[in-house]
JSON list of C-alpha atoms in Angstrom, two decimals:
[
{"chain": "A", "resi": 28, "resn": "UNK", "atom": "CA", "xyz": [15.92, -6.67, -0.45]},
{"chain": "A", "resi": 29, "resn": "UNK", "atom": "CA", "xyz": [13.56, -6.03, 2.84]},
{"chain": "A", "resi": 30, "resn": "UNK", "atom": "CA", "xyz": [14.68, -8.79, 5.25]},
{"chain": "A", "resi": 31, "resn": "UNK", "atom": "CA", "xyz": [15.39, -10.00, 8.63]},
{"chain": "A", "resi": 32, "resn": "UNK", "atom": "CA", "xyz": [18.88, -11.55, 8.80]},
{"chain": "A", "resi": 33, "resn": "UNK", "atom": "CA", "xyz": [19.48, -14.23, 12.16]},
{"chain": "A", "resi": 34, "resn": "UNK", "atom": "CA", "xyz": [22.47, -15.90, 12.01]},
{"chain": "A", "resi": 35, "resn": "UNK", "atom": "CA", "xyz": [23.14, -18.61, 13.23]},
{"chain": "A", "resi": 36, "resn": "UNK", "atom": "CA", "xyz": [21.26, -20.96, 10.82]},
{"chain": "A", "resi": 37, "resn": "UNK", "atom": "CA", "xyz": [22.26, -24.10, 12.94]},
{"chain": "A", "resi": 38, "resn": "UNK", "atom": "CA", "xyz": [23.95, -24.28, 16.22]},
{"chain": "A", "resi": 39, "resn": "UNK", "atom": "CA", "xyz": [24.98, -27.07, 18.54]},
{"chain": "A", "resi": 40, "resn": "UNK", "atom": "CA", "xyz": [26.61, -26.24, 21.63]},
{"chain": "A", "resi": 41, "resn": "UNK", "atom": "CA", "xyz": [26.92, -27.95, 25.63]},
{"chain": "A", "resi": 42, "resn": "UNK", "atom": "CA", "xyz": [24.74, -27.18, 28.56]},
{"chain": "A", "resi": 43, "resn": "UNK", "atom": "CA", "xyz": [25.62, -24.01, 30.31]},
{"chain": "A", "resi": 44, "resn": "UNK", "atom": "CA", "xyz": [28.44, -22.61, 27.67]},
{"chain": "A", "resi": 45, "resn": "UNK", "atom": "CA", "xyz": [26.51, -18.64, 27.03]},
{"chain": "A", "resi": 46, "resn": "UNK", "atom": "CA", "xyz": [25.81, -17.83, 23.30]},
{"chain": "A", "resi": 47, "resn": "UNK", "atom": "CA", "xyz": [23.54, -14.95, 21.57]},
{"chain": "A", "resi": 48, "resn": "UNK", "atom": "CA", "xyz": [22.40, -15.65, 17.95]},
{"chain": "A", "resi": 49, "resn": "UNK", "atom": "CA", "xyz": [22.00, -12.09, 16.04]},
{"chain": "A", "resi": 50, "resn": "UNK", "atom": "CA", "xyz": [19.05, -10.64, 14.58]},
{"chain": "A", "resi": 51, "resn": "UNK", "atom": "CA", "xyz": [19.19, -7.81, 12.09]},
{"chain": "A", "resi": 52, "resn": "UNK", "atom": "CA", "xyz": [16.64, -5.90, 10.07]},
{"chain": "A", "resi": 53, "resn": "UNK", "atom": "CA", "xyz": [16.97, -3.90, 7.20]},
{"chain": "A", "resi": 54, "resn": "UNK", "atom": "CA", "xyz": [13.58, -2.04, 6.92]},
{"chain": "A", "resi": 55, "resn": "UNK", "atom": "CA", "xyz": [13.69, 0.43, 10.18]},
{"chain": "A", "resi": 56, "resn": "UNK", "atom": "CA", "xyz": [11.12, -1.33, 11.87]},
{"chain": "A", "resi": 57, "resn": "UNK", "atom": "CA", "xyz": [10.55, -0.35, 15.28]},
{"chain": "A", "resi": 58, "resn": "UNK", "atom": "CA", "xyz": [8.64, -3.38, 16.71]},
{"chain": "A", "resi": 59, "resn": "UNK", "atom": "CA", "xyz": [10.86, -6.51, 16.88]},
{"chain": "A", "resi": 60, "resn": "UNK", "atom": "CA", "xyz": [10.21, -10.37, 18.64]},
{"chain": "A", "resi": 61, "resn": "UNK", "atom": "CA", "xyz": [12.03, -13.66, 19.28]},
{"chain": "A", "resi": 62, "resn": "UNK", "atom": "CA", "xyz": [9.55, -16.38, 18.88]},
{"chain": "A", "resi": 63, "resn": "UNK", "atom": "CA", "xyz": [10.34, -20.80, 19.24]},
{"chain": "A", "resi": 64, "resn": "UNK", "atom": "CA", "xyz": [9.06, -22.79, 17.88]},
{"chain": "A", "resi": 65, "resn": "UNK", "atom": "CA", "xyz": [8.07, -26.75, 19.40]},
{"chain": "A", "resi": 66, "resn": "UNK", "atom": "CA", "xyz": [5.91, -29.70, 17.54]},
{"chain": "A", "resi": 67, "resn": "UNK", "atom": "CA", "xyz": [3.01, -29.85, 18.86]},
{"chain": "A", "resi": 68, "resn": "UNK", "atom": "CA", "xyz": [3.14, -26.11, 20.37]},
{"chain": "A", "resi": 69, "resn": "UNK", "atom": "CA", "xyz": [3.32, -23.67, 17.34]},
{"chain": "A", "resi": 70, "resn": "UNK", "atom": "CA", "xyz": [5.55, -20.69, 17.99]},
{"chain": "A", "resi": 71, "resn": "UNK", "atom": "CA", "xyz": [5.65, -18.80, 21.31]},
{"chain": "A", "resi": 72, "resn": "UNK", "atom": "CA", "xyz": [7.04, -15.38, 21.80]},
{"chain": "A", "resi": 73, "resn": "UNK", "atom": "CA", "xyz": [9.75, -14.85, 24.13]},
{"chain": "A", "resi": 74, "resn": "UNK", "atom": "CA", "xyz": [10.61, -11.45, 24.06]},
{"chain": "A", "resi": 75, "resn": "UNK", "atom": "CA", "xyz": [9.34, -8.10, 22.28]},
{"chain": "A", "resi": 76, "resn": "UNK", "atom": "CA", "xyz": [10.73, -4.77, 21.63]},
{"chain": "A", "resi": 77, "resn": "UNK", "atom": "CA", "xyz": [8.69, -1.66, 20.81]},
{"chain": "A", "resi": 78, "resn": "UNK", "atom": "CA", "xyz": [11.57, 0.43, 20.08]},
{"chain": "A", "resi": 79, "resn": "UNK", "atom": "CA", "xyz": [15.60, 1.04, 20.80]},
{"chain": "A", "resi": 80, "resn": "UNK", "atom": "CA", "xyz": [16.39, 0.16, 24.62]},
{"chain": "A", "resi": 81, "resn": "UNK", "atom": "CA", "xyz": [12.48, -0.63, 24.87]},
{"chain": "A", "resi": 82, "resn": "UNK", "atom": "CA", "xyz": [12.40, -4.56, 25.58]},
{"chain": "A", "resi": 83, "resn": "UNK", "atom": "CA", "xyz": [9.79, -6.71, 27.57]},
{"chain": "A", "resi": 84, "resn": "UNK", "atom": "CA", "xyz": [8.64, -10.39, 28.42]},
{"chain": "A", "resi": 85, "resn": "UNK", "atom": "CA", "xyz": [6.27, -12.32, 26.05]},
{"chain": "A", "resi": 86, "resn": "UNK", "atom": "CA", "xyz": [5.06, -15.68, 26.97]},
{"chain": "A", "resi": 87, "resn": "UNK", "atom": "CA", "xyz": [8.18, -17.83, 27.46]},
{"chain": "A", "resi": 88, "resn": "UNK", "atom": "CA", "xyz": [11.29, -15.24, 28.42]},
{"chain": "A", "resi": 89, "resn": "UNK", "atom": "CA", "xyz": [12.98, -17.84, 31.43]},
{"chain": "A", "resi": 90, "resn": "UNK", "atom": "CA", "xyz": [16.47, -18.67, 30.40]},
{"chain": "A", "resi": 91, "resn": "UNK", "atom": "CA", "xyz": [16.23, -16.30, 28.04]},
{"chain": "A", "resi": 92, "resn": "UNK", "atom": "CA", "xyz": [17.83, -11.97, 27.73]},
{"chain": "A", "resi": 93, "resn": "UNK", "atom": "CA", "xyz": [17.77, -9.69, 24.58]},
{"chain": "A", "resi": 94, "resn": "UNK", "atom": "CA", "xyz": [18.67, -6.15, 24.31]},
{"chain": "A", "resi": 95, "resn": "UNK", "atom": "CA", "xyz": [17.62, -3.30, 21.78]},
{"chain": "A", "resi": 96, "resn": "UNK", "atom": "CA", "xyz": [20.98, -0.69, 21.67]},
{"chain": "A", "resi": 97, "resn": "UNK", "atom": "CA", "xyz": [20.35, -0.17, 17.91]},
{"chain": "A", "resi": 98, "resn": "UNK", "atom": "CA", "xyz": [16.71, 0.13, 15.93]},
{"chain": "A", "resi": 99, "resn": "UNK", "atom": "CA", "xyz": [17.90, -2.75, 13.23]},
{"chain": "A", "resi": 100, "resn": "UNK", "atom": "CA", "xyz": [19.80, -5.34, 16.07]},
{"chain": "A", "resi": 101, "resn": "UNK", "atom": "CA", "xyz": [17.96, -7.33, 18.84]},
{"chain": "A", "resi": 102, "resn": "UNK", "atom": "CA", "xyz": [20.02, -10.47, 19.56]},
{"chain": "A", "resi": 103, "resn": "UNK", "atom": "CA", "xyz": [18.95, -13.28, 21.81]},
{"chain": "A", "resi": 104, "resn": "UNK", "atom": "CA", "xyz": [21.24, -14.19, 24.82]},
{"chain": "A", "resi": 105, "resn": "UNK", "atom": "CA", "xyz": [20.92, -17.44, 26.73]},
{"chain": "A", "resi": 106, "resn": "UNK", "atom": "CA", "xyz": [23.27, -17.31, 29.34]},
{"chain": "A", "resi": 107, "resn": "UNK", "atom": "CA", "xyz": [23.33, -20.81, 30.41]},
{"chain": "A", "resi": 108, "resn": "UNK", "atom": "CA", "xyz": [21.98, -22.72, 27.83]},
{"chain": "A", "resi": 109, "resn": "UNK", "atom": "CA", "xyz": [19.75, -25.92, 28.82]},
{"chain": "A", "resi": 110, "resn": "UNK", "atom": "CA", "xyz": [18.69, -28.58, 26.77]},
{"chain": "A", "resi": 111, "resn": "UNK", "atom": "CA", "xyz": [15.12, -27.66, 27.23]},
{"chain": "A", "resi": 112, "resn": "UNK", "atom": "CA", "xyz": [15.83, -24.79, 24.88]},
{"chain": "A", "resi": 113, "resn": "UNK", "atom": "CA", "xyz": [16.66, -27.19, 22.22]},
{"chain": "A", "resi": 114, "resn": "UNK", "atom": "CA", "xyz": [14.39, -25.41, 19.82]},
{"chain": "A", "resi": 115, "resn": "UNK", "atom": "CA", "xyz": [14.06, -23.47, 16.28]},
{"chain": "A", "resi": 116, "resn": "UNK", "atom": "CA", "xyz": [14.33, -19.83, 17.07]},
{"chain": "A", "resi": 117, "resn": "UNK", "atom": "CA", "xyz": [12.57, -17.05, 14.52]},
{"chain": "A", "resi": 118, "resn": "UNK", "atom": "CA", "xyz": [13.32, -13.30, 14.57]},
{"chain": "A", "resi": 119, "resn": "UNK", "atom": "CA", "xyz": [9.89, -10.97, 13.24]},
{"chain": "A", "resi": 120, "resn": "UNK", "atom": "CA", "xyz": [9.94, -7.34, 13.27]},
{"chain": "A", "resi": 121, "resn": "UNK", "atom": "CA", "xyz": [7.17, -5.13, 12.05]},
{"chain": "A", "resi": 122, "resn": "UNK", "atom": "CA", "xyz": [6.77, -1.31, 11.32]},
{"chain": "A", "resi": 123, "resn": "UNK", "atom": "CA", "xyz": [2.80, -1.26, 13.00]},
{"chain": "A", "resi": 124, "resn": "UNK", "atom": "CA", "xyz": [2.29, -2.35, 16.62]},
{"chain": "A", "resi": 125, "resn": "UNK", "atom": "CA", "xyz": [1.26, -5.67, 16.69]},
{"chain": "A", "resi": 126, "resn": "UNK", "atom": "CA", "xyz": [1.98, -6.88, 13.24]},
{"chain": "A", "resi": 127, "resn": "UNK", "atom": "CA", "xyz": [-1.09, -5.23, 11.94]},
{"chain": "A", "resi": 128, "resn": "UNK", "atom": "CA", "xyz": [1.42, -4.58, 8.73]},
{"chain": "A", "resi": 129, "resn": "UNK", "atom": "CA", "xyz": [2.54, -8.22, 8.94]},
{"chain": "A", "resi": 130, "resn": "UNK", "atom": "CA", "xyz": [5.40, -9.58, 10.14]},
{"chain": "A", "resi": 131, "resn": "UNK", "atom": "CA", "xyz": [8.78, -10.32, 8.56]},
{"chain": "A", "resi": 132, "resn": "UNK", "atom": "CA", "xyz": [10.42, -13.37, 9.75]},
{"chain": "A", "resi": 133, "resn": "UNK", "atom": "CA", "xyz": [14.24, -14.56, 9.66]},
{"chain": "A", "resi": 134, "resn": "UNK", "atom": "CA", "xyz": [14.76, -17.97, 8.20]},
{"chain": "A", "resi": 135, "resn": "UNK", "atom": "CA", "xyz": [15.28, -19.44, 11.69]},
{"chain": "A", "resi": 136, "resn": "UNK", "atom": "CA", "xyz": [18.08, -20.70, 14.05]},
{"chain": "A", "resi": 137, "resn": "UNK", "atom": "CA", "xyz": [17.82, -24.53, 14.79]},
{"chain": "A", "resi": 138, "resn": "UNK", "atom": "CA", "xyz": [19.39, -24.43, 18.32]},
{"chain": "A", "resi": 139, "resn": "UNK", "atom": "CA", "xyz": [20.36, -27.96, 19.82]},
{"chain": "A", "resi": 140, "resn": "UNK", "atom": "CA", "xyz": [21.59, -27.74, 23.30]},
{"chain": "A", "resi": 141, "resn": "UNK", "atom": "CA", "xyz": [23.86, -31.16, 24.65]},
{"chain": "B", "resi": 13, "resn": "UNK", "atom": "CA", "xyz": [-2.03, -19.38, 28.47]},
{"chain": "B", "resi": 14, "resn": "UNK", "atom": "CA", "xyz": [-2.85, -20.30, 24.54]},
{"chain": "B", "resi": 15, "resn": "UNK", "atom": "CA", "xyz": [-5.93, -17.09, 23.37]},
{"chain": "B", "resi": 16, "resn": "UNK", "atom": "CA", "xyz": [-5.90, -18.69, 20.10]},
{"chain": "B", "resi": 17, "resn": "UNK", "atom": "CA", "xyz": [-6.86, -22.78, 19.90]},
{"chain": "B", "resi": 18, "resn": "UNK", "atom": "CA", "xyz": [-6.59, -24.20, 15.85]},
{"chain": "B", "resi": 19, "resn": "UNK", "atom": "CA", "xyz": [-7.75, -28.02, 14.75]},
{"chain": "B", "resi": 20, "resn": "UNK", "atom": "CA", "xyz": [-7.17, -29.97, 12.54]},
{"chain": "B", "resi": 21, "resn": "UNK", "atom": "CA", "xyz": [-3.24, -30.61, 13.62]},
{"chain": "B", "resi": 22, "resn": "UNK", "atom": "CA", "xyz": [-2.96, -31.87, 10.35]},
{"chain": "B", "resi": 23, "resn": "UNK", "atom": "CA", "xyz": [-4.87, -32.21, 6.74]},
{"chain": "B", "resi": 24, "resn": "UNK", "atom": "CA", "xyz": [-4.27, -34.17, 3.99]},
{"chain": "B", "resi": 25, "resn": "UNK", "atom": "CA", "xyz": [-6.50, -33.37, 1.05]},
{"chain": "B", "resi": 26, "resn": "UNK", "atom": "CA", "xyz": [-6.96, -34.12, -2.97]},
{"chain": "B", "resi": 27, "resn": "UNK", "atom": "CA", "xyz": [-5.71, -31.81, -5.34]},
{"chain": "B", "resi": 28, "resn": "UNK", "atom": "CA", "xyz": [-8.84, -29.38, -6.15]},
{"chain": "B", "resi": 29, "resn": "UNK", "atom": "CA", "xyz": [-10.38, -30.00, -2.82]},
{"chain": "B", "resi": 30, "resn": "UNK", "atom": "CA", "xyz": [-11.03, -27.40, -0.26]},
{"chain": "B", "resi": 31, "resn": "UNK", "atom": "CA", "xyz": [-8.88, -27.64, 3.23]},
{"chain": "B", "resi": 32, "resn": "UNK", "atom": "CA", "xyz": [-10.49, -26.04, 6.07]},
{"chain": "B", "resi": 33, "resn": "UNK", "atom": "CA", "xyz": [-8.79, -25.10, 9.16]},
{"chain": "B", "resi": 34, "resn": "UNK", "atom": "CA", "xyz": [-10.63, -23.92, 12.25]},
{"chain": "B", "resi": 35, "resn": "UNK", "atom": "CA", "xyz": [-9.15, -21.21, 15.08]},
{"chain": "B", "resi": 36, "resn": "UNK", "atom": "CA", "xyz": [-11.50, -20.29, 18.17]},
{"chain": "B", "resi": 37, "resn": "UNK", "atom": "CA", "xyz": [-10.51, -17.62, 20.25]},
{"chain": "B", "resi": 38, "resn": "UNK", "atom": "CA", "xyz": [-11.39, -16.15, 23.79]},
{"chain": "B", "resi": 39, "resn": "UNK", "atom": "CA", "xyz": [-10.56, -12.72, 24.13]},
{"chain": "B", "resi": 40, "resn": "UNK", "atom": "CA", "xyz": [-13.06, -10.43, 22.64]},
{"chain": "B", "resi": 41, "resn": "UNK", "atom": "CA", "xyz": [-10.70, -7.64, 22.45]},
{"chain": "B", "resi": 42, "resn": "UNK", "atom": "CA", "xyz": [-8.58, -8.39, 19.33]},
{"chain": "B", "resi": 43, "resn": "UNK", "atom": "CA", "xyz": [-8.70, -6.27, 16.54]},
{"chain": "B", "resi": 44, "resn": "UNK", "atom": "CA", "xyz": [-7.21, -8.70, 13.69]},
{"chain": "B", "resi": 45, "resn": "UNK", "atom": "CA", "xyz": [-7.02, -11.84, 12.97]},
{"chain": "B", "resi": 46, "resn": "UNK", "atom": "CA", "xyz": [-4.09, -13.10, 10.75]},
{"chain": "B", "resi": 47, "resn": "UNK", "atom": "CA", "xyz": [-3.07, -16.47, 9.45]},
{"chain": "B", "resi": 48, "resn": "UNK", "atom": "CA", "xyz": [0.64, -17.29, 8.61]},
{"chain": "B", "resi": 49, "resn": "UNK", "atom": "CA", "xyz": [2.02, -19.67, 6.16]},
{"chain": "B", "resi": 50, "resn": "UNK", "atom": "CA", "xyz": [4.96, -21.83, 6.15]},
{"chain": "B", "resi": 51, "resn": "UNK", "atom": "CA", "xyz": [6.91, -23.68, 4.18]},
{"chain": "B", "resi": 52, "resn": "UNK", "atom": "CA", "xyz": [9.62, -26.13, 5.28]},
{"chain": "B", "resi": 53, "resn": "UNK", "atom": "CA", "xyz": [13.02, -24.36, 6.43]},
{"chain": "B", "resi": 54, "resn": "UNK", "atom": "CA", "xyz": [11.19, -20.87, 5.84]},
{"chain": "B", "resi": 55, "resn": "UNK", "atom": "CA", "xyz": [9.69, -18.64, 8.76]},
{"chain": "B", "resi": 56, "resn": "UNK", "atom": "CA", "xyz": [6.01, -17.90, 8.49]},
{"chain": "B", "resi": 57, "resn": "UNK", "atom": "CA", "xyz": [4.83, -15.46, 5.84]},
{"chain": "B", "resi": 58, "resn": "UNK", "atom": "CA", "xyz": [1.79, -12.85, 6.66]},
{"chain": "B", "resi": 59, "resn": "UNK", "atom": "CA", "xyz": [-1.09, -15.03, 4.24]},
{"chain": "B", "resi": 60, "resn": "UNK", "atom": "CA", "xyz": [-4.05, -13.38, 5.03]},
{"chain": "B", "resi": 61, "resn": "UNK", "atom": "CA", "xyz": [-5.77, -11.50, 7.67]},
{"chain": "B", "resi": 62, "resn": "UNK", "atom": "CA", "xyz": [-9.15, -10.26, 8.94]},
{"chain": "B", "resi": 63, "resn": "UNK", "atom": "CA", "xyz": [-10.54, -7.61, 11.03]},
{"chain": "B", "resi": 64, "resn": "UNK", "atom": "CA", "xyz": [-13.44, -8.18, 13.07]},
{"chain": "B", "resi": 65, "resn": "UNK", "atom": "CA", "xyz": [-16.07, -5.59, 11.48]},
{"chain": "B", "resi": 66, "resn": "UNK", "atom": "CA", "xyz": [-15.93, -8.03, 8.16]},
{"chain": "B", "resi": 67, "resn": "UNK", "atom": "CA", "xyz": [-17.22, -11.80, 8.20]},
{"chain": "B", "resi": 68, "resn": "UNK", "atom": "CA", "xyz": [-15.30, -12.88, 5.13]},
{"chain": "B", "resi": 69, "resn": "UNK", "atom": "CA", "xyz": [-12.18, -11.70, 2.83]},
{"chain": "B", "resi": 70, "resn": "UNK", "atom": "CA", "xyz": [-11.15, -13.30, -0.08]},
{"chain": "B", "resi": 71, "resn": "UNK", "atom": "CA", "xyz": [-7.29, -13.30, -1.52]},
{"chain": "B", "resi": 72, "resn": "UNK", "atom": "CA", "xyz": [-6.83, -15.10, -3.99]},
{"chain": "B", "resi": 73, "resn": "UNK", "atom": "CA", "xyz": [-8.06, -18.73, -3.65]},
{"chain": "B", "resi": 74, "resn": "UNK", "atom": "CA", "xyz": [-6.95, -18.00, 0.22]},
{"chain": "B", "resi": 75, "resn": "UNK", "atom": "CA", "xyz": [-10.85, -16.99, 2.47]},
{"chain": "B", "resi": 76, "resn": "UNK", "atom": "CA", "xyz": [-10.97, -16.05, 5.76]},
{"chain": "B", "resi": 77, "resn": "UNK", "atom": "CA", "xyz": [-14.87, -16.55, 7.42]},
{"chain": "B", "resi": 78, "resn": "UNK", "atom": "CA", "xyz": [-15.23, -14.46, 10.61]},
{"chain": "B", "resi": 79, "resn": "UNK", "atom": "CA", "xyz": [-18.29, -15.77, 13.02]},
{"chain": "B", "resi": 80, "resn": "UNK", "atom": "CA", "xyz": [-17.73, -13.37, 15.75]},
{"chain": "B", "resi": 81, "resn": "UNK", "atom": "CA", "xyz": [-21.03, -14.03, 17.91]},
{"chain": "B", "resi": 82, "resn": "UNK", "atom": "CA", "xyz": [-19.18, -18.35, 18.18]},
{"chain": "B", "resi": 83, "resn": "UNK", "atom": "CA", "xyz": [-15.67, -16.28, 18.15]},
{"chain": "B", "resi": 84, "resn": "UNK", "atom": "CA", "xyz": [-14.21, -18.32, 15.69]},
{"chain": "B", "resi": 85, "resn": "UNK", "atom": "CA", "xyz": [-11.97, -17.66, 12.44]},
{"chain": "B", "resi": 86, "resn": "UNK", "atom": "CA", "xyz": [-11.55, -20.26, 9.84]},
{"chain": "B", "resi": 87, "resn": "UNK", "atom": "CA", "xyz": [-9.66, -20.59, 6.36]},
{"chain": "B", "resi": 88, "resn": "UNK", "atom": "CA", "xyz": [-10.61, -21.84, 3.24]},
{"chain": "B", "resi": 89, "resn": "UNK", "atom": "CA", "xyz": [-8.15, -22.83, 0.31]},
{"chain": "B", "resi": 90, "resn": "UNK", "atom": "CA", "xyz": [-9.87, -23.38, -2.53]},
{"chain": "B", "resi": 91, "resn": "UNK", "atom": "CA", "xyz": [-9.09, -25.13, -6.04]},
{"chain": "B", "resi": 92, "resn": "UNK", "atom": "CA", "xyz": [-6.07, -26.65, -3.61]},
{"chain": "B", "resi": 93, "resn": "UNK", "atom": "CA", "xyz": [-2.75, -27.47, -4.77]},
{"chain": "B", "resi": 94, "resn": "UNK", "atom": "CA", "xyz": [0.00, -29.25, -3.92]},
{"chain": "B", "resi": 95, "resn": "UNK", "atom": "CA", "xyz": [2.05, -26.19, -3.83]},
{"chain": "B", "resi": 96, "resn": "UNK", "atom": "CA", "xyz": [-0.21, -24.86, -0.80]},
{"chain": "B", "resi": 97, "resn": "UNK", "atom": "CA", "xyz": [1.71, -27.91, 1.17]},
{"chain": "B", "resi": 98, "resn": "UNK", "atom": "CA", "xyz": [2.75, -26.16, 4.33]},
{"chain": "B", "resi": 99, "resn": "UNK", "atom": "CA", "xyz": [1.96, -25.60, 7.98]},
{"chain": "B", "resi": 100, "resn": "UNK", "atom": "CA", "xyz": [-0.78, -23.15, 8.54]},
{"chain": "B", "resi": 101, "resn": "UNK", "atom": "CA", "xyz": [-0.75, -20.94, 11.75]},
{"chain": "B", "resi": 102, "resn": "UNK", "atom": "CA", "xyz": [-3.75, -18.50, 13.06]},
{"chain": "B", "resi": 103, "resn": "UNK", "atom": "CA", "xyz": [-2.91, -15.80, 15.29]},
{"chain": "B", "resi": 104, "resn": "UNK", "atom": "CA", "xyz": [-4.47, -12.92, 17.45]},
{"chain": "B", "resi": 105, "resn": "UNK", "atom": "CA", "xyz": [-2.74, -10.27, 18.68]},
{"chain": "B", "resi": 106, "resn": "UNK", "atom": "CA", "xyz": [-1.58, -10.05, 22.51]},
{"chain": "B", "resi": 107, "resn": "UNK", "atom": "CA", "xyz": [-4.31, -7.60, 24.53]},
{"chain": "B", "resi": 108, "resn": "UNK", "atom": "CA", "xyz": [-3.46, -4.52, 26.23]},
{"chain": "B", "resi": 109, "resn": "UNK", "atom": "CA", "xyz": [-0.08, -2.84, 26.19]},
{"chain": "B", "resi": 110, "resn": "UNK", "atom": "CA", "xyz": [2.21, -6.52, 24.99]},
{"chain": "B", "resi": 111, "resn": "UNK", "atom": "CA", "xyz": [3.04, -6.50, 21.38]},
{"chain": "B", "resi": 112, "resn": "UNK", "atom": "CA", "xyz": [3.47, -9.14, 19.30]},
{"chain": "B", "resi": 113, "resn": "UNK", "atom": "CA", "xyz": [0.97, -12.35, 18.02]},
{"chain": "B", "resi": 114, "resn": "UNK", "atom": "CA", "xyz": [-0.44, -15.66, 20.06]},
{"chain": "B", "resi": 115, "resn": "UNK", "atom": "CA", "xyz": [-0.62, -18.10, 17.73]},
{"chain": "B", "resi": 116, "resn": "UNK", "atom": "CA", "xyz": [-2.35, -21.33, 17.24]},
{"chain": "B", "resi": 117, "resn": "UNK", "atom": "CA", "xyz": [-0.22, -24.38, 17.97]},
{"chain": "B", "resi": 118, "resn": "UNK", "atom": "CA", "xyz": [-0.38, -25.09, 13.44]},
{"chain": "B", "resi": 119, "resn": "UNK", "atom": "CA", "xyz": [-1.78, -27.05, 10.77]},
{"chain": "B", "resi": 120, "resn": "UNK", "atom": "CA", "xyz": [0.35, -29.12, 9.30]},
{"chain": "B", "resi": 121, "resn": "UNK", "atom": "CA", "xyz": [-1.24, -29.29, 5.27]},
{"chain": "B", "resi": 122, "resn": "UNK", "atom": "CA", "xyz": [-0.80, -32.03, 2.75]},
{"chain": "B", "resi": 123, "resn": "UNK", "atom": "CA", "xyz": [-1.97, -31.45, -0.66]},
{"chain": "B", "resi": 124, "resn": "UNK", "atom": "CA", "xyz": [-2.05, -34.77, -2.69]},
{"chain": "B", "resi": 125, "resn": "UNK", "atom": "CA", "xyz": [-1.45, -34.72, -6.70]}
]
């Protein structure tokens, strides 16, 4: 089955302790992006990645590092988590620039920061 | 900096009726125009989307009307259900070289039996 796979689903952790939740596709998509989403402010890209070791800011990248060393993999790294990034985190990738195919989503991350 | 603004925030409607949610958008450049649906503890799913040559296209019960000259996008659902319950997103692609969607801040949808 075509999917993108983030793990984890839920995750609490403390202010400042570094984590990285995964993100893996199974459809050899090139283009790939970390989006949150807040009530009230829909979702909001935070990073993108046109291809492997090809990565770059989208609208809300502070606090925030990912890396592209394999075409299917593109975790997210905070390094020192805040509780501002308390948050629900989706993977997307697409095979067309842009999501002109549409993009496939992960089921999420729920990310609570303490 | 939001490209993409969407109202209602939220919609309840009768079973049968026909939900309407609005997008306006400010740069002139996109080439489509794509709403996303989702259900609770799912990520958004591609619905339906629109390129800018076209002023309508139907899916379905699912209608996207394109007014380019007020640059505003708007969906239809019609013959509702309560299965279409979900939050409704618009979206425009990023300009230039950036890849990757804006999207509206959602619609949350309430279809009533």
């Amino acid at each position: 089955e075509a999917q993108v796979t983030q793990n984890p689903r839920y995750l609490i952790t403390v202010t400042g302790k570094k984590l990285t939740v995964t993100c893996s596709q199974n459809m050899n998509h090139e283009y790939m992006s970390w989006y949150r989403q807040d009530p009230g402010l829909g979702l909001r890209q935070i990073y993108y990645s046109m291809n492997v070791e090809v990565t770059d800011k989208g609208d809300v990248p502070e606090g925030y590092k990912v890396s592209r060393k394999e075409k299917r993999n593109f975790p997210l790294i905070l390094e020192s988590p805040s509780p501002n990034q308390t948050s629900l985190y989706f993977c997307a990738s697409s095979l067309i620039s842009k999501g002109a195919d549409g993009y496939t989503f992960g089921s999420g991350t729920r990310l609570t920061v303490v | 900096q939001q490209q993409v603004k969407q109202s209602p925030q939220s919609l309840i409607v009768q079973k049968g009726g026909i939900p309407i949610i609005n997008c306006a958008y400010e740069n002139t450049a996109f080439d489509y125009f794509p709403w996303y649906q989702q259900f609770p503890g799912k990520g958004p799913a591609l619905l339906i989307a629109i390129r800018p040559d076209v002023s309508e296209k139907k899916e379905g019960r699912f209608t996207i009307s394109f007014n380019k000259s007020a640059k505003q996008f708007s969906l239809h659902i019609m013959d509702s259900q309560p299965g279409d319950s979900a939050t409704y997103f618009c979206a425009a692609p990023w300009g230039g070289g950036a890849d990757g969607l804006t999207f509206g801040k959602g619609t949350h949808l309430i279809i009533q039996p």
